mmCIF file of C-alpha atoms in Angstrom:
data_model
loop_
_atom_site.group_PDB
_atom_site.id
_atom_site.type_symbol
_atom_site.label_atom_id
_atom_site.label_comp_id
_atom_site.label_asym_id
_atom_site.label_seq_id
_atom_site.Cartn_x
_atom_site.Cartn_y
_atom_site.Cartn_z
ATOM 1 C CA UNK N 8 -91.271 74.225 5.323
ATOM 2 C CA UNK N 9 -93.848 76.415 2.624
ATOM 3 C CA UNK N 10 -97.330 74.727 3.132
ATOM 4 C CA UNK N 11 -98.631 75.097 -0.516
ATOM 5 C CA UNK N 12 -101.790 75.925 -1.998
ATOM 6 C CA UNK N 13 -102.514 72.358 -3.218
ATOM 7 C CA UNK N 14 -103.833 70.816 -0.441
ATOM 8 C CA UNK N 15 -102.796 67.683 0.335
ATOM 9 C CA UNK N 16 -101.910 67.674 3.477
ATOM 10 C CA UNK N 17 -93.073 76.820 5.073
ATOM 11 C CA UNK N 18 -78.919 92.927 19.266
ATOM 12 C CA UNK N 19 -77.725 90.831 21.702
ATOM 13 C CA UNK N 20 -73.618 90.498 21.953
ATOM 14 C CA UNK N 21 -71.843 88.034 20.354
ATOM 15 C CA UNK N 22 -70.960 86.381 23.317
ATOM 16 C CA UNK N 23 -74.746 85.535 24.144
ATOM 17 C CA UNK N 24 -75.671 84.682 20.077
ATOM 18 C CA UNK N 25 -72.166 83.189 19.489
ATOM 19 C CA UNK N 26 -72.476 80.707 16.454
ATOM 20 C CA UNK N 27 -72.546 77.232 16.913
ATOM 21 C CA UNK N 28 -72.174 74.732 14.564
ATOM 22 C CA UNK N 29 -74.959 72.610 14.386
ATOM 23 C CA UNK N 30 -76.750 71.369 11.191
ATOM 24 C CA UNK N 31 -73.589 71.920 9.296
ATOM 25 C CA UNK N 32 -70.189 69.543 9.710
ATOM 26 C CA UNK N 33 -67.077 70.602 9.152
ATOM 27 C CA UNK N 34 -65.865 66.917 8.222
ATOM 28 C CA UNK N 35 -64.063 66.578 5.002
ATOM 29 C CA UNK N 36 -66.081 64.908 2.527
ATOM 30 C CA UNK N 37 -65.321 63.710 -0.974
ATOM 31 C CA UNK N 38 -64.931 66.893 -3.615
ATOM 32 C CA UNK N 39 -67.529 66.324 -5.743
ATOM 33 C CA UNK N 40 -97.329 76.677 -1.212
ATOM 34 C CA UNK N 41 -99.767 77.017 1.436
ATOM 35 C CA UNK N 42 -99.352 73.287 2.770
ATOM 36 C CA UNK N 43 -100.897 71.960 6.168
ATOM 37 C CA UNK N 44 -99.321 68.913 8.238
ATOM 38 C CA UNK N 45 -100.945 65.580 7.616
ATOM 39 C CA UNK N 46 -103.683 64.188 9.557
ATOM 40 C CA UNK N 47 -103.233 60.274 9.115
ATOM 41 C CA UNK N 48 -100.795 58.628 11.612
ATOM 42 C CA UNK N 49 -99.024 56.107 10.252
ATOM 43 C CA UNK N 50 -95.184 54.975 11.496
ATOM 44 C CA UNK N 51 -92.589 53.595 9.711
ATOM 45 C CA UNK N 52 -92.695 49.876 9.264
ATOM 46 C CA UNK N 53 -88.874 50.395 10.773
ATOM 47 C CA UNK N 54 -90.443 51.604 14.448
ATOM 48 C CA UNK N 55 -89.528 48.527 16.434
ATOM 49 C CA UNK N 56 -86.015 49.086 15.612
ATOM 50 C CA UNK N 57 -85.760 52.230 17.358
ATOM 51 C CA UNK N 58 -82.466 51.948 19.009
ATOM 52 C CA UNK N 59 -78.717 52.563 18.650
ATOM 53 C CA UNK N 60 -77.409 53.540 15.307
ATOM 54 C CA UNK N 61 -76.172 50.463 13.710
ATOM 55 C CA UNK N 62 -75.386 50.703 9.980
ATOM 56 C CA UNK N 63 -75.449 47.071 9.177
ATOM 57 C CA UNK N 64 -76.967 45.011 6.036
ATOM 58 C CA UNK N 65 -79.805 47.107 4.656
ATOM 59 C CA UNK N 66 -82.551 46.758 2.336
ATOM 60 C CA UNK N 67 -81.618 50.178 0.264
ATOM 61 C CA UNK N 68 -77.926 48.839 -1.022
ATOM 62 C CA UNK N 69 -76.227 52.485 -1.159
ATOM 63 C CA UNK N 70 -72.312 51.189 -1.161
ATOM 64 C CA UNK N 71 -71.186 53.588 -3.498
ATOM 65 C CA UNK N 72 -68.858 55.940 -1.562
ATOM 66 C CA UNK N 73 -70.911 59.433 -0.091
ATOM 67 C CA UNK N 74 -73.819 58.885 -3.075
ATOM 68 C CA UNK N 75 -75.392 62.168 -4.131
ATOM 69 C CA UNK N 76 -78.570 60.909 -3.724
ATOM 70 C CA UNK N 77 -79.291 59.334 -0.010
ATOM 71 C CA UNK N 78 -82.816 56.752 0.075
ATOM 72 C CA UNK N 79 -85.472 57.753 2.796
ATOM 73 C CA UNK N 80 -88.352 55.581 3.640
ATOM 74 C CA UNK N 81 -91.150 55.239 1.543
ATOM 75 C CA UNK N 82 -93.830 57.467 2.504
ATOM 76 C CA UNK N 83 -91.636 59.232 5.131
ATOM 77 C CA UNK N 84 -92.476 62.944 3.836
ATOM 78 C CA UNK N 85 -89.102 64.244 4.848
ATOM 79 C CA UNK N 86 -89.047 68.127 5.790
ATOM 80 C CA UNK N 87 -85.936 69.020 8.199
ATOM 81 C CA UNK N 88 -82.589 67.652 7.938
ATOM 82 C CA UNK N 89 -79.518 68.289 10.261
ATOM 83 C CA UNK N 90 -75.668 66.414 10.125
ATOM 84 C CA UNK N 91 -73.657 65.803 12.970
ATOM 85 C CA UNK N 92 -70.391 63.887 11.940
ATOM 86 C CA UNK N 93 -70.647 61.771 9.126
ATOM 87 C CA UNK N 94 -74.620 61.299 9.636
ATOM 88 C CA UNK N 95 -77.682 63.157 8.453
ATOM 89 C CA UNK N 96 -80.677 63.217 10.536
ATOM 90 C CA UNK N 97 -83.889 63.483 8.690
ATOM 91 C CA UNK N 98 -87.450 64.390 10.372
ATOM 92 C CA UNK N 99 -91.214 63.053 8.658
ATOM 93 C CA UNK N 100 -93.946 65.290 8.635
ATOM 94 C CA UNK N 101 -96.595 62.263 8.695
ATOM 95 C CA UNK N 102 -95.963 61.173 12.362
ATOM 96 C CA UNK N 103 -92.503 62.552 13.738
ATOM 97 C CA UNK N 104 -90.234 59.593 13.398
ATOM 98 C CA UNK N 105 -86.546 60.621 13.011
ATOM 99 C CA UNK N 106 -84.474 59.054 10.667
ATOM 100 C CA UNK N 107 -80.884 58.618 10.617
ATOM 101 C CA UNK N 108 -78.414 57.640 7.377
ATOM 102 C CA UNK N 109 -74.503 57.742 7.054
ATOM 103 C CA UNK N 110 -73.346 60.104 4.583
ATOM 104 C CA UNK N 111 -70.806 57.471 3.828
ATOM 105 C CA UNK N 112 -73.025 54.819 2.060
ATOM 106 C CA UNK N 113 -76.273 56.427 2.213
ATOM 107 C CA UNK N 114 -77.823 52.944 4.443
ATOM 108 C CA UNK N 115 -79.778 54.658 7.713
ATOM 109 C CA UNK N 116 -83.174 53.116 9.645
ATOM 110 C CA UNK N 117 -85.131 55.027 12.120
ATOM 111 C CA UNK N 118 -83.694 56.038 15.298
ATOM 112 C CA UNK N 119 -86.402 57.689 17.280
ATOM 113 C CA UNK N 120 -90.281 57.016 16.914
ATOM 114 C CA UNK N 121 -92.245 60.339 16.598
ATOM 115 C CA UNK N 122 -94.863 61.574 18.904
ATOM 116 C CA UNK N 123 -97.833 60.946 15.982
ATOM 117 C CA UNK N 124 -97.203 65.011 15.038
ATOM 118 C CA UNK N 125 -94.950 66.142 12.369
ATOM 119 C CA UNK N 126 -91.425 67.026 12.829
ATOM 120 C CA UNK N 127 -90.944 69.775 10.735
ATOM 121 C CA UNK N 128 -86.808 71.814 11.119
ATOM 122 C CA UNK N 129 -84.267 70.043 12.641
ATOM 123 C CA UNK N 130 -80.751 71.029 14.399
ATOM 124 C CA UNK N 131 -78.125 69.018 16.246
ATOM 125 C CA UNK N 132 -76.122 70.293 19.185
ATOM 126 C CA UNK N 133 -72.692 69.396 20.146
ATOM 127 C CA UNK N 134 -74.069 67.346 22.972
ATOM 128 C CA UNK N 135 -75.631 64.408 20.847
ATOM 129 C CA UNK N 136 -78.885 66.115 20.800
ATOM 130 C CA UNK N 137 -81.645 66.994 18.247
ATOM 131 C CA UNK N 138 -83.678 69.676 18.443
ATOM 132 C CA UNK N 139 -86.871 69.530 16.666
ATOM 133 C CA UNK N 140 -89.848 72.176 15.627
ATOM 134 C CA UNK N 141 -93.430 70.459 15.985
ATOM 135 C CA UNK N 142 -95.041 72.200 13.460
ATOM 136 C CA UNK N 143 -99.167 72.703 14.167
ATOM 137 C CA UNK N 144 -98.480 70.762 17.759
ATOM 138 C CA UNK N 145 -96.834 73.937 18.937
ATOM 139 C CA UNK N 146 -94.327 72.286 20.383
ATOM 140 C CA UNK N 147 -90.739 71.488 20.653
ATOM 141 C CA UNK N 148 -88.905 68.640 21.453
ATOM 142 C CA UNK N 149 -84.835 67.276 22.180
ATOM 143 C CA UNK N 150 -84.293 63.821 21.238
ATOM 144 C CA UNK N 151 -81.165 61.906 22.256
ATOM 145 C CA UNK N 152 -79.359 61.035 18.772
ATOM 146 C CA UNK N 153 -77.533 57.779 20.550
ATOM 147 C CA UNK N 154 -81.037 56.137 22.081
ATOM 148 C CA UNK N 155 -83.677 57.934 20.456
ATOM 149 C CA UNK N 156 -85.517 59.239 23.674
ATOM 150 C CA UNK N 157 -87.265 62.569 24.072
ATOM 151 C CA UNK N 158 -85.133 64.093 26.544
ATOM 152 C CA UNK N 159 -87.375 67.045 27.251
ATOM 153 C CA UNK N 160 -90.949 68.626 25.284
ATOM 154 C CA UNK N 161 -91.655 72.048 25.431
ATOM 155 C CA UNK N 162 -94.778 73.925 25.122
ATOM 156 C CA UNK N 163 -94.121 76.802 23.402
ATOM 157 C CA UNK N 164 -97.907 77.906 22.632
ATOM 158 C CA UNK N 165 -101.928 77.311 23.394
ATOM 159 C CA UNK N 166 -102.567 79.546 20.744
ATOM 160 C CA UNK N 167 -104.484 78.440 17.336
ATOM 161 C CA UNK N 168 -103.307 78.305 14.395
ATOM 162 C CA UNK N 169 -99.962 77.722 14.654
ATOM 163 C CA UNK N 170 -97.334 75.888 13.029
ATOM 164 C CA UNK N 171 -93.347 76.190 14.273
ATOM 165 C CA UNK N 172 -91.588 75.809 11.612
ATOM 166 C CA UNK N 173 -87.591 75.653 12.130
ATOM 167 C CA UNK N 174 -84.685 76.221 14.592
ATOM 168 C CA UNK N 175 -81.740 77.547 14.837
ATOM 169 C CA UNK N 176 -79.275 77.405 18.042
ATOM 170 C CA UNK N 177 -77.249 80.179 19.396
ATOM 171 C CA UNK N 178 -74.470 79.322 22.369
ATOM 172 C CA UNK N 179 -77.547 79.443 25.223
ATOM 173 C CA UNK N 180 -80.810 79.370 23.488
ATOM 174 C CA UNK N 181 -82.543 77.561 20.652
ATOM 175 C CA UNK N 182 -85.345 80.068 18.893
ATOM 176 C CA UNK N 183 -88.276 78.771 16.983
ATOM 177 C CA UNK N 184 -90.014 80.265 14.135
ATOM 178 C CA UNK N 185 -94.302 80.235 13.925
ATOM 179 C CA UNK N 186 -95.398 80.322 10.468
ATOM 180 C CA UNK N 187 -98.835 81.326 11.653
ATOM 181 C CA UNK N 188 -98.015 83.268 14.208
ATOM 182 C CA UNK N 189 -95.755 86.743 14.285
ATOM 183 C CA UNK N 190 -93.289 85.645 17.087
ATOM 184 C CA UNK N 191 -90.243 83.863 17.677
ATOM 185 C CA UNK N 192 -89.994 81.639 20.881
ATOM 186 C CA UNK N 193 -86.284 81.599 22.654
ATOM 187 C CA UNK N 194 -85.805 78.120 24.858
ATOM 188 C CA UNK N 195 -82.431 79.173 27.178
ATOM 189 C CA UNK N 196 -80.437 76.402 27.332
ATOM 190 C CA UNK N 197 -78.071 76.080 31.114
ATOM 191 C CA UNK N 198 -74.731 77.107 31.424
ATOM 192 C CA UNK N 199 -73.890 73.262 31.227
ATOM 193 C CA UNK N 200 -76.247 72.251 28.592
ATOM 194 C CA UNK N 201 -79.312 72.166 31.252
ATOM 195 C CA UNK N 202 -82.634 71.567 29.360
ATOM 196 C CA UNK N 203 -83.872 74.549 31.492
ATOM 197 C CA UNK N 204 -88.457 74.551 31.675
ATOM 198 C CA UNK N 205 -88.169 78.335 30.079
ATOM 199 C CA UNK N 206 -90.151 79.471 27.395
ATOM 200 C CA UNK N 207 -89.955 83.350 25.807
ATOM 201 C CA UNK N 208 -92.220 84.535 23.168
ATOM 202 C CA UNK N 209 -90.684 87.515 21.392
ATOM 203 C CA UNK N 210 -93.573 89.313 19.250
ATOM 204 C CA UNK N 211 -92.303 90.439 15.887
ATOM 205 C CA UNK N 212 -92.373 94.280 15.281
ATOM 206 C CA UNK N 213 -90.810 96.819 12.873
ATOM 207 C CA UNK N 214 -90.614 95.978 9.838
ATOM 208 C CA UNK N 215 -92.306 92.541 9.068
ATOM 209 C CA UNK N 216 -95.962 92.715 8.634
ATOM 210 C CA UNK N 217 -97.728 89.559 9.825
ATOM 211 C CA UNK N 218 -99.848 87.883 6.793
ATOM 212 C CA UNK N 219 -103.145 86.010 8.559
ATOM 213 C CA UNK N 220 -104.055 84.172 4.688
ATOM 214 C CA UNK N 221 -100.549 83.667 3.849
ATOM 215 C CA UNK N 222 -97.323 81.674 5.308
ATOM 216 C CA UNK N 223 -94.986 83.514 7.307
ATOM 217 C CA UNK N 224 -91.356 82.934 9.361
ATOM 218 C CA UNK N 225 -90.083 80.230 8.037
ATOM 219 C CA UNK N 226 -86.803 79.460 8.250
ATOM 220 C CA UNK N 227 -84.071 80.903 10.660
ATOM 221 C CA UNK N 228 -80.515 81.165 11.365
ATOM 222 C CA UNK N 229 -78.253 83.687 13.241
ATOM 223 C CA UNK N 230 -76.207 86.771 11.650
ATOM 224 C CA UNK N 231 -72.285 86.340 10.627
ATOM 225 C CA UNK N 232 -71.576 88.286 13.472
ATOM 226 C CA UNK N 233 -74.149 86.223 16.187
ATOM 227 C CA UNK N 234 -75.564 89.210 17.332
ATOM 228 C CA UNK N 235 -78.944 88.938 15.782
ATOM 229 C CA UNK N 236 -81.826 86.461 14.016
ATOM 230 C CA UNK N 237 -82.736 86.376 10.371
ATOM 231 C CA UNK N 238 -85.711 84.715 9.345
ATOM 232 C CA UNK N 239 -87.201 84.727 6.123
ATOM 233 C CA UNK N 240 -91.497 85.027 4.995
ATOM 234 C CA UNK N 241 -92.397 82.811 2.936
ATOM 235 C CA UNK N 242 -95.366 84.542 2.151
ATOM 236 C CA UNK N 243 -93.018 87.692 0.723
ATOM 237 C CA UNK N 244 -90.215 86.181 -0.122
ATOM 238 C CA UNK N 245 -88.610 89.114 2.579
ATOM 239 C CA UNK N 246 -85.949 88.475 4.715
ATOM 240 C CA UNK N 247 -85.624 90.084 7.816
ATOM 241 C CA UNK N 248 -83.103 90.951 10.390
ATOM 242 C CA UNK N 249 -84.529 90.625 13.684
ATOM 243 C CA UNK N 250 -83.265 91.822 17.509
ATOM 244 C CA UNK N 251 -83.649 88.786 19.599
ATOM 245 C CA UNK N 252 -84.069 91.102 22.492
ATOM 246 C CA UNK N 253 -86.787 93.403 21.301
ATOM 247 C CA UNK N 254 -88.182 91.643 18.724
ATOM 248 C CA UNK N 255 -87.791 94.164 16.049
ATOM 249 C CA UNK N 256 -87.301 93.294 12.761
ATOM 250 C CA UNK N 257 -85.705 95.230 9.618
ATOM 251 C CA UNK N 258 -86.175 94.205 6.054
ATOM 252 C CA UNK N 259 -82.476 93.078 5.056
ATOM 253 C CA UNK N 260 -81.448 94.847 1.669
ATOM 254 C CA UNK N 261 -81.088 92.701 -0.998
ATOM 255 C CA UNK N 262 -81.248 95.364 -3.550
ATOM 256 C CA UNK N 263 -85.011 94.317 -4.160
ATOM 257 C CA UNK N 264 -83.964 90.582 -5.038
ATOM 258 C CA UNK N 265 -86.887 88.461 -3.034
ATOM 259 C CA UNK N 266 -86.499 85.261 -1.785
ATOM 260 C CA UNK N 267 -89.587 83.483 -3.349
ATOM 261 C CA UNK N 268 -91.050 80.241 -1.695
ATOM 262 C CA UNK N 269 -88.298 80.629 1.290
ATOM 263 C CA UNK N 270 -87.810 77.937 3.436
ATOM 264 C CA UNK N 271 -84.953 76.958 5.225
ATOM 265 C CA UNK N 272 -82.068 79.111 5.876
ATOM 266 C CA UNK N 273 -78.311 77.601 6.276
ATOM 267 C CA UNK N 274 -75.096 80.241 7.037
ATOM 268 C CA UNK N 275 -72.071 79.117 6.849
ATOM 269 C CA UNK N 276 -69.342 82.499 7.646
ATOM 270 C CA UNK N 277 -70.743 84.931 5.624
ATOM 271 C CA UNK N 278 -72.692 82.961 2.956
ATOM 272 C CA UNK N 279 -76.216 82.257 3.885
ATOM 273 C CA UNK N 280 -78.076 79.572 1.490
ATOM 274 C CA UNK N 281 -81.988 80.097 0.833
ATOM 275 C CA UNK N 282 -83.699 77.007 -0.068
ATOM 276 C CA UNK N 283 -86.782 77.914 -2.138
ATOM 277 C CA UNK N 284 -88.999 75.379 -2.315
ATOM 278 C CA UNK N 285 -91.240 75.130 -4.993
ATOM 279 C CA UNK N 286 -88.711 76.772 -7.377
ATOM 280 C CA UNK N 287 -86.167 73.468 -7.121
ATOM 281 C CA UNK N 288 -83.462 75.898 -6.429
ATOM 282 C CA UNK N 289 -81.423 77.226 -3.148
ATOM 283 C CA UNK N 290 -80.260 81.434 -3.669
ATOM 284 C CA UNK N 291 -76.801 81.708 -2.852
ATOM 285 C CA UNK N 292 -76.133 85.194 -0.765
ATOM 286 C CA UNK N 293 -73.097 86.698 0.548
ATOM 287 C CA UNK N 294 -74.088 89.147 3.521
ATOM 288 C CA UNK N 295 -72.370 91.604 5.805
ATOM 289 C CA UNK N 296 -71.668 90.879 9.154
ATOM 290 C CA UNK N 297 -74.233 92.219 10.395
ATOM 291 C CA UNK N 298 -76.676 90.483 8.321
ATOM 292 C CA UNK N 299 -78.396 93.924 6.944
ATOM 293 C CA UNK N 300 -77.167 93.701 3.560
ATOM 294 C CA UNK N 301 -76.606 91.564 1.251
ATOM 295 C CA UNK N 302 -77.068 90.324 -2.559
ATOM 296 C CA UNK N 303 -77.269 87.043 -4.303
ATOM 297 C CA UNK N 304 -74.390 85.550 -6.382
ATOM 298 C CA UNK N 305 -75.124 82.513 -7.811
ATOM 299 C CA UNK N 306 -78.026 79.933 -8.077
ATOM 300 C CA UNK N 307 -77.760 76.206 -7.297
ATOM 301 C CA UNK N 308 -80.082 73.632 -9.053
ATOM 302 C CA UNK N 309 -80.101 69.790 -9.817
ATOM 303 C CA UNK N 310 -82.638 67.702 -11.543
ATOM 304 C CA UNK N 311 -82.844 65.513 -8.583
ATOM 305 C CA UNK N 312 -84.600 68.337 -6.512
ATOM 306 C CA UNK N 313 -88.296 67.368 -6.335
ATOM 307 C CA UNK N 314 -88.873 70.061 -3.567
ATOM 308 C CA UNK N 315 -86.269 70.686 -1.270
ATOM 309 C CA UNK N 316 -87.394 72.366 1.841
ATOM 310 C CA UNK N 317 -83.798 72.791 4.191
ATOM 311 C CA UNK N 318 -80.446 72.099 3.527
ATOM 312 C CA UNK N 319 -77.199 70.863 6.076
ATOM 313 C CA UNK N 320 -73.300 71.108 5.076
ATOM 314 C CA UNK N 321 -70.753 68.484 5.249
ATOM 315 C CA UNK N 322 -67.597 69.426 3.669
ATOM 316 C CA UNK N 323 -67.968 71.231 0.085
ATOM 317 C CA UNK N 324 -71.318 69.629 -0.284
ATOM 318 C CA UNK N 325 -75.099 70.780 0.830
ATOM 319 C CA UNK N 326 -77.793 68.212 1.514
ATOM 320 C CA UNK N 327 -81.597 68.655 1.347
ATOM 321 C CA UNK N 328 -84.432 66.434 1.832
ATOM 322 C CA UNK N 329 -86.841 66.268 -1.161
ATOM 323 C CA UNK N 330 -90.689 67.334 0.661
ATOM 324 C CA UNK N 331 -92.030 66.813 -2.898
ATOM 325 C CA UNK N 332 -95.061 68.572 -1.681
ATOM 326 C CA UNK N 333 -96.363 68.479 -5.278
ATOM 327 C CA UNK N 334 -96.909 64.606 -5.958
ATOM 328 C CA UNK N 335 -99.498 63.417 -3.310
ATOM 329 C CA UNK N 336 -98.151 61.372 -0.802
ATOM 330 C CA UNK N 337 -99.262 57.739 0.100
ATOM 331 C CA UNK N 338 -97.345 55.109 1.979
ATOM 332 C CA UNK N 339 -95.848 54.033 -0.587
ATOM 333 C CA UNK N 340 -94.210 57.385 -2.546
ATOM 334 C CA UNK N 341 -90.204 57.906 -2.437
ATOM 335 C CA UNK N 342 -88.661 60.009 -0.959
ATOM 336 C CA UNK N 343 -84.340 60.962 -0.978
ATOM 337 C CA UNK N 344 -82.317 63.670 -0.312
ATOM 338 C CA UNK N 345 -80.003 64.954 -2.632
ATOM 339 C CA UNK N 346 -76.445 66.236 -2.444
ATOM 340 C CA UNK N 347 -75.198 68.936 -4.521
ATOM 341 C CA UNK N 348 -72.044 70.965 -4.330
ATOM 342 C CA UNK N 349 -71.890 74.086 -2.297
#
């Protein structure tokens, strides 16, 4: 997430940082600005169904097989997205509900009422579980995906301002970005999937140079090789290579190509995808393995994107909810996500 200037309302060995998929599916599927979170409350009128994914009759008729375009709520203000199977899992930044549609059909309803505080990134473990950044709450949070029950809420700051942003998961740990803040925070996860009560903040160093007016980390994901974070400022448009040990960060060379209005991050092998928001576009780069160079090769846009802020895989295709951060929200705006090809 970039909060925008219009205001109304972005190593260790493999072993440790293997990769795991998360926010992107393998499945096949068909070929084909300073902001600041919101301060009215106000649910879904879908809250009392809160319960077991059930994909029956809905109100939004989406029958037309995997649609490019996916229906959210009106006045949702989507932000973080993640897929697990053949569903996408969609977080509002206006009280934290979570919202869950099949990729299939597009039909969804809400699965999981939100705390009254944003949910801002999203990712999905193996396990059935979402993992969700709480934005200026300074929290975290792991929602079951099959009952929609907070399984476990972190902590992960007193400080003030603050605002974590996304997630990314690793084989033991999920790590947080701050956009107002120049950490990352590392929650270890058990050897069995334990939701451990452990909380590291890793101060940023090196190379990245904390902005106190501006937005900062944004969004994160691991190296091709596991062994490190990358996260990129918003604020810059630099992305950075960072030791999840040490904290120490190196500007990754993009042969002075910035990554303007950065927000989330996706990698799949060797290809990460930058979504930049306000631009309606998502940079296409193909890095090393070790993440500390790279260079862009391509560009993807669509005249559906109304401000994408993160994007999730399934098969040849990339997903991103629409934040439209630039058309003020009331309960009534639409909101979608749109599918492009990858």
């Amino acid at each position: 997430m970039n909060i925008r200037t219009v205001s109304a309302f972005i190593g260790l060995p493999a072993l440790v940082l293997g990769l795991v998929t998360t926010s992107a599916a393998s499945a096949a599927a068909p070929t084909q600005a300073p902001t600041q979170a919101p301060t009215v409350v106000k649910h879904s009128v879908d809250d009392g169904e809160c319960d077991r994914i059930r994909f029956g009759p809905a109100s939004a008729k989406q029958s037309k097989a995997f649609p490019t375009r996916i229906k959210l709520p009106n006045g949702f203000q989507p932000e973080g997205i993640a897929i697990r199977g053949a569903t996408a899992y969609f977080g509002s930044l206006v009280d934290g509900d979570i919202y869950a549609a099949t990729l299939r059909n597009g039909r969804g309803k809400i699965i999981s009422q939100g705390p009254g505080t944003p949910s801002v990134g999203l990712k999905a473990d193996h396990r059935g579980r979402l993992w969700v950044a709480g934005g200026p709450n300074g929290t975290a949070r792991v929602v079951d995906i099959r009952s929609g029950k907070i399984l476990k809420s972190y902590p992960l700051t007193k400080s003030t301002p603050t605002f974590v942003n996304d997630v990314v998961l690793s084989r033991n740990s999920a790590w947080f970005t701050d956009s107002s803040r120049p950490v990352v925070y590392q929650v270890p996860i058990g050897r069995h999937g334990q939701l451990l009560n452990k909380v590291r903040t890793i101060p940023l160093k090196g190379a990245y140079v904390h902005d106190p007016t501006g937005f900062n980390g944004n969004g994160i994901s691991l190296t091709p090789d596991g062994r490190a974070l990358l996260i990129v400022q918003s604020s810059t448009g630099f992305l950075f290579r960072v030791d999840p040990r040490t904290g120490f960060t190196k500007r990754v060379n993009l042969g002075g190509t910035l990554m303007t209005n950065g927000d989330g991050l996706l990698l799949q092998g060797r290809t990460l995808y930058v979504v930049q928001n306000l631009l309606n576009r998502v940079a296409v780069l193909k890095l090393n393995r070790a993440g500390t160079v790279g260079r862009q090769v391509r560009t993807i846009t669509d005249k559906s994107f109304d401000v994408p802020t993160t994007a999730a895989a399934f098969g040849n295709r990339l997903y991103l909810p629409n934040a439209r951060f630039t058309t003020t929200p009331t309960p009534t705006t639409p909101y979608w996500a749109t599918a492009v090809r990858r």
